Coordinates of C-alpha atoms in Angstrom, one line a residue:
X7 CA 49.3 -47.9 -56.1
X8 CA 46.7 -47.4 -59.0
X9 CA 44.3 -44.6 -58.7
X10 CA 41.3 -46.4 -59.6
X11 CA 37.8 -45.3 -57.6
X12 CA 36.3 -47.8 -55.4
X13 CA 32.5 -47.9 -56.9
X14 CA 29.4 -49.5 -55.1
X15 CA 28.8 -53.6 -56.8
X16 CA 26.7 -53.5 -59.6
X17 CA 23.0 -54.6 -59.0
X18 CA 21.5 -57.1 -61.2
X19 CA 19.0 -55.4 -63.7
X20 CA 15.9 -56.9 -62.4
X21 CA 16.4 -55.5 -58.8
X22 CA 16.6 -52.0 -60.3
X23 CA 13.4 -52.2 -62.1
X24 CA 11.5 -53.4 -58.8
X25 CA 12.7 -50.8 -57.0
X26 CA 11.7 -47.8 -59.8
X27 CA 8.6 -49.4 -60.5
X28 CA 5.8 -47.7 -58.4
X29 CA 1.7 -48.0 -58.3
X30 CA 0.1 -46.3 -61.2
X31 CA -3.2 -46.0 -59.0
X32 CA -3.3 -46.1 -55.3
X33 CA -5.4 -48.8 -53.4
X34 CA -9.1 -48.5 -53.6
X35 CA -9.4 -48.3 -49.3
X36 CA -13.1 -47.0 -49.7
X37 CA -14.0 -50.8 -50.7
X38 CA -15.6 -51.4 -47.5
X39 CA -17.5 -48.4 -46.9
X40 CA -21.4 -48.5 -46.9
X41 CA -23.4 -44.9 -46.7
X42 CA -26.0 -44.5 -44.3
X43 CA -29.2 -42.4 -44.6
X44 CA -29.2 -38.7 -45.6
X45 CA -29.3 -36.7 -42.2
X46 CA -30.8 -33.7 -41.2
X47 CA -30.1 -30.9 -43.2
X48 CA -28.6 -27.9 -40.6
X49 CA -28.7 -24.0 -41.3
X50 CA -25.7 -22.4 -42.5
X51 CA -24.0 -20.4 -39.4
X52 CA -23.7 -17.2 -39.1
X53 CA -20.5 -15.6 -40.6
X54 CA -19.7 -18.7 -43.0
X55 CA -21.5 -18.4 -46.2
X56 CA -22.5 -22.0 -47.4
X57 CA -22.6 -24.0 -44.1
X58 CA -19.0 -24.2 -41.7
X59 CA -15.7 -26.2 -43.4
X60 CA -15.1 -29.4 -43.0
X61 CA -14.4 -30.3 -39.4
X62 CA -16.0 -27.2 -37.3
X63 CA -18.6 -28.0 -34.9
X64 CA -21.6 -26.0 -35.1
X65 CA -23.7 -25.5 -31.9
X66 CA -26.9 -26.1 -33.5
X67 CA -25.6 -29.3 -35.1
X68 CA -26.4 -32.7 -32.7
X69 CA -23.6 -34.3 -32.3
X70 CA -22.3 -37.8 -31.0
X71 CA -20.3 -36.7 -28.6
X72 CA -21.2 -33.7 -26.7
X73 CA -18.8 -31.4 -25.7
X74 CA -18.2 -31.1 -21.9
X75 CA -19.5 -28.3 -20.4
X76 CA -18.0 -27.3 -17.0
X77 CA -20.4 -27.1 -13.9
X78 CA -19.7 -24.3 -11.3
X79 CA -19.7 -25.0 -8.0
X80 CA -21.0 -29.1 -8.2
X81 CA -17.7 -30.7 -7.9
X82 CA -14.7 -29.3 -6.1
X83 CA -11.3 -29.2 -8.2
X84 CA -9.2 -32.4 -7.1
X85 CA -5.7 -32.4 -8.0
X86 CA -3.5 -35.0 -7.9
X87 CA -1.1 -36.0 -4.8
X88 CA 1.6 -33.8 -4.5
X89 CA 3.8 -30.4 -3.4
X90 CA 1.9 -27.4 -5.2
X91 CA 2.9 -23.7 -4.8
X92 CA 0.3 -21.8 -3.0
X93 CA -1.2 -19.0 -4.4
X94 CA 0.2 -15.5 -3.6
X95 CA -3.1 -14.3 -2.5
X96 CA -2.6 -10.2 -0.9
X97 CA -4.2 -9.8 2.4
X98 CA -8.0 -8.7 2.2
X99 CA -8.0 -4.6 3.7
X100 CA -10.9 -4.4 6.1
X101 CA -11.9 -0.7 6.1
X102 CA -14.4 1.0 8.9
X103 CA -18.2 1.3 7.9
X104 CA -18.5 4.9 6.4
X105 CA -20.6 6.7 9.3
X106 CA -23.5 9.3 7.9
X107 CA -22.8 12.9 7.3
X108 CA -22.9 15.3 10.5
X109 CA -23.4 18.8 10.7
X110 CA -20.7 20.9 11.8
X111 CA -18.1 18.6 11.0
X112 CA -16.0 18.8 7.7
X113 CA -16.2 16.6 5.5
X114 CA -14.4 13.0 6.3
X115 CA -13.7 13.6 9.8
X116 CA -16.9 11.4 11.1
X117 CA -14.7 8.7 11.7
X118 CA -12.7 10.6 14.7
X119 CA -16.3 11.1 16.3
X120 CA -17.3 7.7 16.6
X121 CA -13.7 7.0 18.1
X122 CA -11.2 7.1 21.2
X123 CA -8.3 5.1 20.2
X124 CA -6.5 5.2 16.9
X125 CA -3.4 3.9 16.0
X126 CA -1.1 5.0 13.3
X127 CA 1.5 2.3 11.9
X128 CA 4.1 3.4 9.2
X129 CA 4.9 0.9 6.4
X130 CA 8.6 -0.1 7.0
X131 CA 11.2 0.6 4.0
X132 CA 13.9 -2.1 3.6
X133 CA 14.6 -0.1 0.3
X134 CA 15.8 2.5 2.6
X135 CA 18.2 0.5 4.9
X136 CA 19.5 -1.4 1.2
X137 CA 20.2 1.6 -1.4
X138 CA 20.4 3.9 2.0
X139 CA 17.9 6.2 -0.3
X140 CA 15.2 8.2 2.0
X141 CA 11.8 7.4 0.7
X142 CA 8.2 9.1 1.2
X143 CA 6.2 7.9 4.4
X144 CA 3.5 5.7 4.4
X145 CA 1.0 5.1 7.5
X146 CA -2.1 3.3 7.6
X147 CA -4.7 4.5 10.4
X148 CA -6.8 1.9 12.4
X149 CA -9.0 1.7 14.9
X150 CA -9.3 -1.3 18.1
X151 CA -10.9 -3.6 15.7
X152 CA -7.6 -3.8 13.3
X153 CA -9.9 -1.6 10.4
X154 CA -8.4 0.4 8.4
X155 CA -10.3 4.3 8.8
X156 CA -7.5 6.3 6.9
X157 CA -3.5 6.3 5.2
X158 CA -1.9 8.8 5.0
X159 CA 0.9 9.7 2.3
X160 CA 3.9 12.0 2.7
X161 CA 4.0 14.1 -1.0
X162 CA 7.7 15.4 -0.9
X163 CA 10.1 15.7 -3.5
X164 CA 13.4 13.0 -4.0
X165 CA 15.9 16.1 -3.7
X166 CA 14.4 17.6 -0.3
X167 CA 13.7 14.3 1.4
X168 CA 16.9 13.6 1.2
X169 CA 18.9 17.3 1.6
X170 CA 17.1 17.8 4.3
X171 CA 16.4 14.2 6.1
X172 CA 14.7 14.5 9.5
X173 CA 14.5 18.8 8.9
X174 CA 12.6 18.4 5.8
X175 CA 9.3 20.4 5.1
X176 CA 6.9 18.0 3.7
X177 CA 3.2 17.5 2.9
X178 CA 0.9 14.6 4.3
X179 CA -2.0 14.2 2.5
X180 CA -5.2 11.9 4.3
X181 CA -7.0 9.6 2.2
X182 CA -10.3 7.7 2.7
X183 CA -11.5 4.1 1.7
X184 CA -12.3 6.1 -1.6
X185 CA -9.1 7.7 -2.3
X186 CA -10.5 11.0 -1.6
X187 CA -8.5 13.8 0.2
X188 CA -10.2 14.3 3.6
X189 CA -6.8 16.2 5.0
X190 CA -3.8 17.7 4.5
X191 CA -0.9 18.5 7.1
X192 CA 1.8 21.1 6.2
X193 CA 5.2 21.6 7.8
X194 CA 7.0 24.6 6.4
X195 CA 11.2 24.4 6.6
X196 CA 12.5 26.0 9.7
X197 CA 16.0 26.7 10.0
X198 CA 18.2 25.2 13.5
X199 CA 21.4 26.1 12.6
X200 CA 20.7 29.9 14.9
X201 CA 19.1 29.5 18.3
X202 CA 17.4 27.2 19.6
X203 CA 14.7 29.7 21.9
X204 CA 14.4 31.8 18.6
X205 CA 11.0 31.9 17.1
X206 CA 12.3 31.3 13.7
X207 CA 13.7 28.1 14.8
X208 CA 10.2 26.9 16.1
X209 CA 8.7 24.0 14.4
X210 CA 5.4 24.2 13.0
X211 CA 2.6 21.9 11.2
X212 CA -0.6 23.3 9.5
X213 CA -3.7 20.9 9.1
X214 CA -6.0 21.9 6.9
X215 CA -9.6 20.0 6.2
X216 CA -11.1 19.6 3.8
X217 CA -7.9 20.2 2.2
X218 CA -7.1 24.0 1.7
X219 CA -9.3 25.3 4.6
X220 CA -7.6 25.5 8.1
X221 CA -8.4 24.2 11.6
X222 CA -5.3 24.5 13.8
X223 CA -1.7 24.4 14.2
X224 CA 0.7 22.2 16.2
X225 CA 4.3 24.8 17.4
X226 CA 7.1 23.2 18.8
X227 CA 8.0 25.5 21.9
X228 CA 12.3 25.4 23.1
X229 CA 12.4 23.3 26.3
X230 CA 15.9 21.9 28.2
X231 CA 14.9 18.7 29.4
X232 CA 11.3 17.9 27.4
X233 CA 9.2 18.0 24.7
X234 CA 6.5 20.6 24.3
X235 CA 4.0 21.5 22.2
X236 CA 0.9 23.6 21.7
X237 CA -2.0 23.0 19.9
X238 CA -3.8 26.4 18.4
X239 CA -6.7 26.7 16.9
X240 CA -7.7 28.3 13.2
X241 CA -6.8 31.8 14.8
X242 CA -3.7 30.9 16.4
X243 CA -5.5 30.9 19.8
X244 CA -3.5 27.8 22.0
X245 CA -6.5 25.2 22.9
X246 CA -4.2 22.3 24.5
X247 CA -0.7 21.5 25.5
X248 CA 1.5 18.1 24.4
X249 CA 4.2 17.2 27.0
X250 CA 6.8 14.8 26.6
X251 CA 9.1 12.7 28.7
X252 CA 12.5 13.9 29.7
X253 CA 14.0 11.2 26.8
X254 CA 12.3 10.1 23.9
X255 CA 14.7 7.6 23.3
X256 CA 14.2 5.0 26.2
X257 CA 15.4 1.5 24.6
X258 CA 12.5 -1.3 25.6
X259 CA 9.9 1.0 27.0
X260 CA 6.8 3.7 25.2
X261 CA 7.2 6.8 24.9
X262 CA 3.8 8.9 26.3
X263 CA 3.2 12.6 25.5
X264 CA 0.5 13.5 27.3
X265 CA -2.4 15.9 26.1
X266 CA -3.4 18.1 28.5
X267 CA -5.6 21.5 29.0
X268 CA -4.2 24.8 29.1
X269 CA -3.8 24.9 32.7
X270 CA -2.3 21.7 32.6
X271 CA -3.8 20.2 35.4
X272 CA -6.5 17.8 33.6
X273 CA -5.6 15.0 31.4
X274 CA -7.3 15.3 28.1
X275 CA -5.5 12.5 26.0
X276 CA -2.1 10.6 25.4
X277 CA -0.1 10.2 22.1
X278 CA 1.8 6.6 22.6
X279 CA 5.0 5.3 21.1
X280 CA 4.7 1.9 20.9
X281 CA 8.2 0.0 21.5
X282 CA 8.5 -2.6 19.0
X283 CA 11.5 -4.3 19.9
X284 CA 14.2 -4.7 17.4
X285 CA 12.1 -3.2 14.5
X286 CA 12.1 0.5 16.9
X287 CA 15.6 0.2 17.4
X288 CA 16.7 -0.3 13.5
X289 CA 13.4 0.2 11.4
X290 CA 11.8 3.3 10.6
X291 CA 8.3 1.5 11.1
X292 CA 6.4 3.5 14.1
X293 CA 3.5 2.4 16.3
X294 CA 1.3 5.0 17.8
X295 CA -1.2 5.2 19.9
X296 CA -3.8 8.0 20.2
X297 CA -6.5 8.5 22.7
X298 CA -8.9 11.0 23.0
X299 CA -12.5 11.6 25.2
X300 CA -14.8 10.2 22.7
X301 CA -17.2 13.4 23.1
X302 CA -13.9 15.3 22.1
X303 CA -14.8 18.4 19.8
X304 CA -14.2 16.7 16.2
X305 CA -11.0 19.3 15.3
X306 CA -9.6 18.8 18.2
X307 CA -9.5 14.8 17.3
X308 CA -7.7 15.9 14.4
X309 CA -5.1 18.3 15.6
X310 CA -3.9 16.2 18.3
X311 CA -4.0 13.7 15.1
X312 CA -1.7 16.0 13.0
X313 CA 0.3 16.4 16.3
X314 CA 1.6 12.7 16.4
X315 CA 3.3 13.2 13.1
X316 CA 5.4 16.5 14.0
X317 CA 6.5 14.3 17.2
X318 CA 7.3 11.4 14.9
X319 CA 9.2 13.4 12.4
X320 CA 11.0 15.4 15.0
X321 CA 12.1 12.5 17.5
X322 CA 11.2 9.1 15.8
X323 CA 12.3 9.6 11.8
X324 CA 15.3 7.5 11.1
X325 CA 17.2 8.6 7.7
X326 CA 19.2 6.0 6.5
X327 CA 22.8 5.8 7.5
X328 CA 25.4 7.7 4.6
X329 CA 28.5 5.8 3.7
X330 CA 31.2 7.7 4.2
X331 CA 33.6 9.4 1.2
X332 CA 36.6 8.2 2.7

């Protein structure tokens, strides 16, 4: 075998120079073109020395074709036939109208007066069922006409929440339609492991409004077969009593702790917890109730307010459930 190169056939030599020959000039394609008169002369634009570049529009310049300029509210946006995902569009919040300022009553509290029935429902957590990780309450407060009139925020640290689970200390803090802190409701830590008829052992909530002056106390008083409470006012002095029913854990019926006086004969009011099916028996997502005499003494609105959260935290507060080590 011979190791010659194959090599492409040789082209003739007048092929070759047709295909290197090119156009000295290109074609003349102006030949047709007939100018028009001289038009308007337009004002340079502001911020281009010497009139705009080739191609911009200027606004002050007429023009052939006029831009299209979108009309508001003459034509409704049609869209083509067809499966469109919908919006994700949050829920309007309807808040309470803001009621005047009163004398004698503090500051953010003239809601409670122009009300009988509140109801406080807690957000629910599914973060807390998933990572099993104990997270600060939420609540929003409404009145009968679904608007919102407060929420209220628990402000506790991530390592007491959850050392301490249901037996955490913790601070609520009240909050208007402005953000502004109407309330707060203090629970100091009291130790069980002693006791349980000991003083020490007793639990206890402060409210305090406006925020840092206080109006009463809620104390948890020993009992064998029921919840009871006292409500005191700024001096400690017991103004109403809260009693429970024998078992606060009835499955498919409310729980009612009634507010009575301090003779306990008349009925003053009722704290309520709502049973809401599956979501009471797993979720940590209350439903309360409150009722009160509408000519009730403002405070005393509040304090059997800050009541229905010591009762929630000390018979209705579900921590999430702790793997075991093993």
């Amino acid at each position: 075998m011979s190791g010659a190169v194959p090599t492409a056939p040789e082209q003739p030599a007048d092929e070759v120079e047709n295909h290197t020959k090119l156009p000295v000039d290109p074609p003349d394609y102006n030949s047709h073109f007939v100018p028009g008169p001289p038009g308007a002369a337009v004002p340079p634009s502001v911020g281009y020395p010497g009139g705009l570049p080739m191609g911009y529009y200027s606004p002050q310049q007429q023009s052939t074709f006029p831009l299209c300029q979108p009309t508001a509210g003459t034509h409704p946006i049609q869209y083509q036939p067809g499966k469109y995902p919908a919006p994700v569009q949050s829920a309007p919040i309807t808040w309470m109208p803001a009621p005047t300022l009163m004398p004698d009553c503090p500051p953010g509290l003239e809601y409670l007066t122009q009300l009988d029935n509140i109801h406080v429902l807690q957000h629910f957590e599914p973060l807390e069922m998933m990572i099993r990780f104990e997270t600060n309450n939420k609540y929003d407060i409404k009145n009968n006409l679904d608007q919102m009139v407060y929420t209220v925020t628990e402000d506790t640290d991530d390592f007491t929440r959850n050392a301490y689970r249901t037996l955490r200390p913790f601070v609520l803090r009240v909050t208007d339609y402005m953000g502004r802190e109407i309330m707060t409701m203090q629970r100091p830590f009291r130790c069980t492991c002693c006791c349980f008829c000991c003083p020490s052992t007793r639990q206890e909530l402060e409210v305090q409004c406006p925020p840092g002056v206080t109006i009463g106390f809620v104390l948890d008083h020993w009992n064998l077969c029921r919840a009871v409470y006292s409500i005191q006012n700024a001096k400690k002095e017991n103004m109403m009593h809260v009693r429970g029913p024998c078992s606060t854990y009835g499955c498919g019926s409310d729980s009612v702790f009634e507010v009575t006086s301090l003779d306990r004969v008349s009925n003053i009011g009722s704290i309520i917890r709502k049973w809401n099916g599956l979501m009471s028996g797993m979720g940590d997502a209350d439903h309360f109730d409150i009722r009160f005499p509408l000519d009730l003494d403002v405070k005393m609105k509040a304090m059997i307010f800050g009541a229905c959260f010591l009762i929630d935290f000390m018979y209705f507060e579900r921590s999430p459930v702790q793997r075991s080590s093993r």
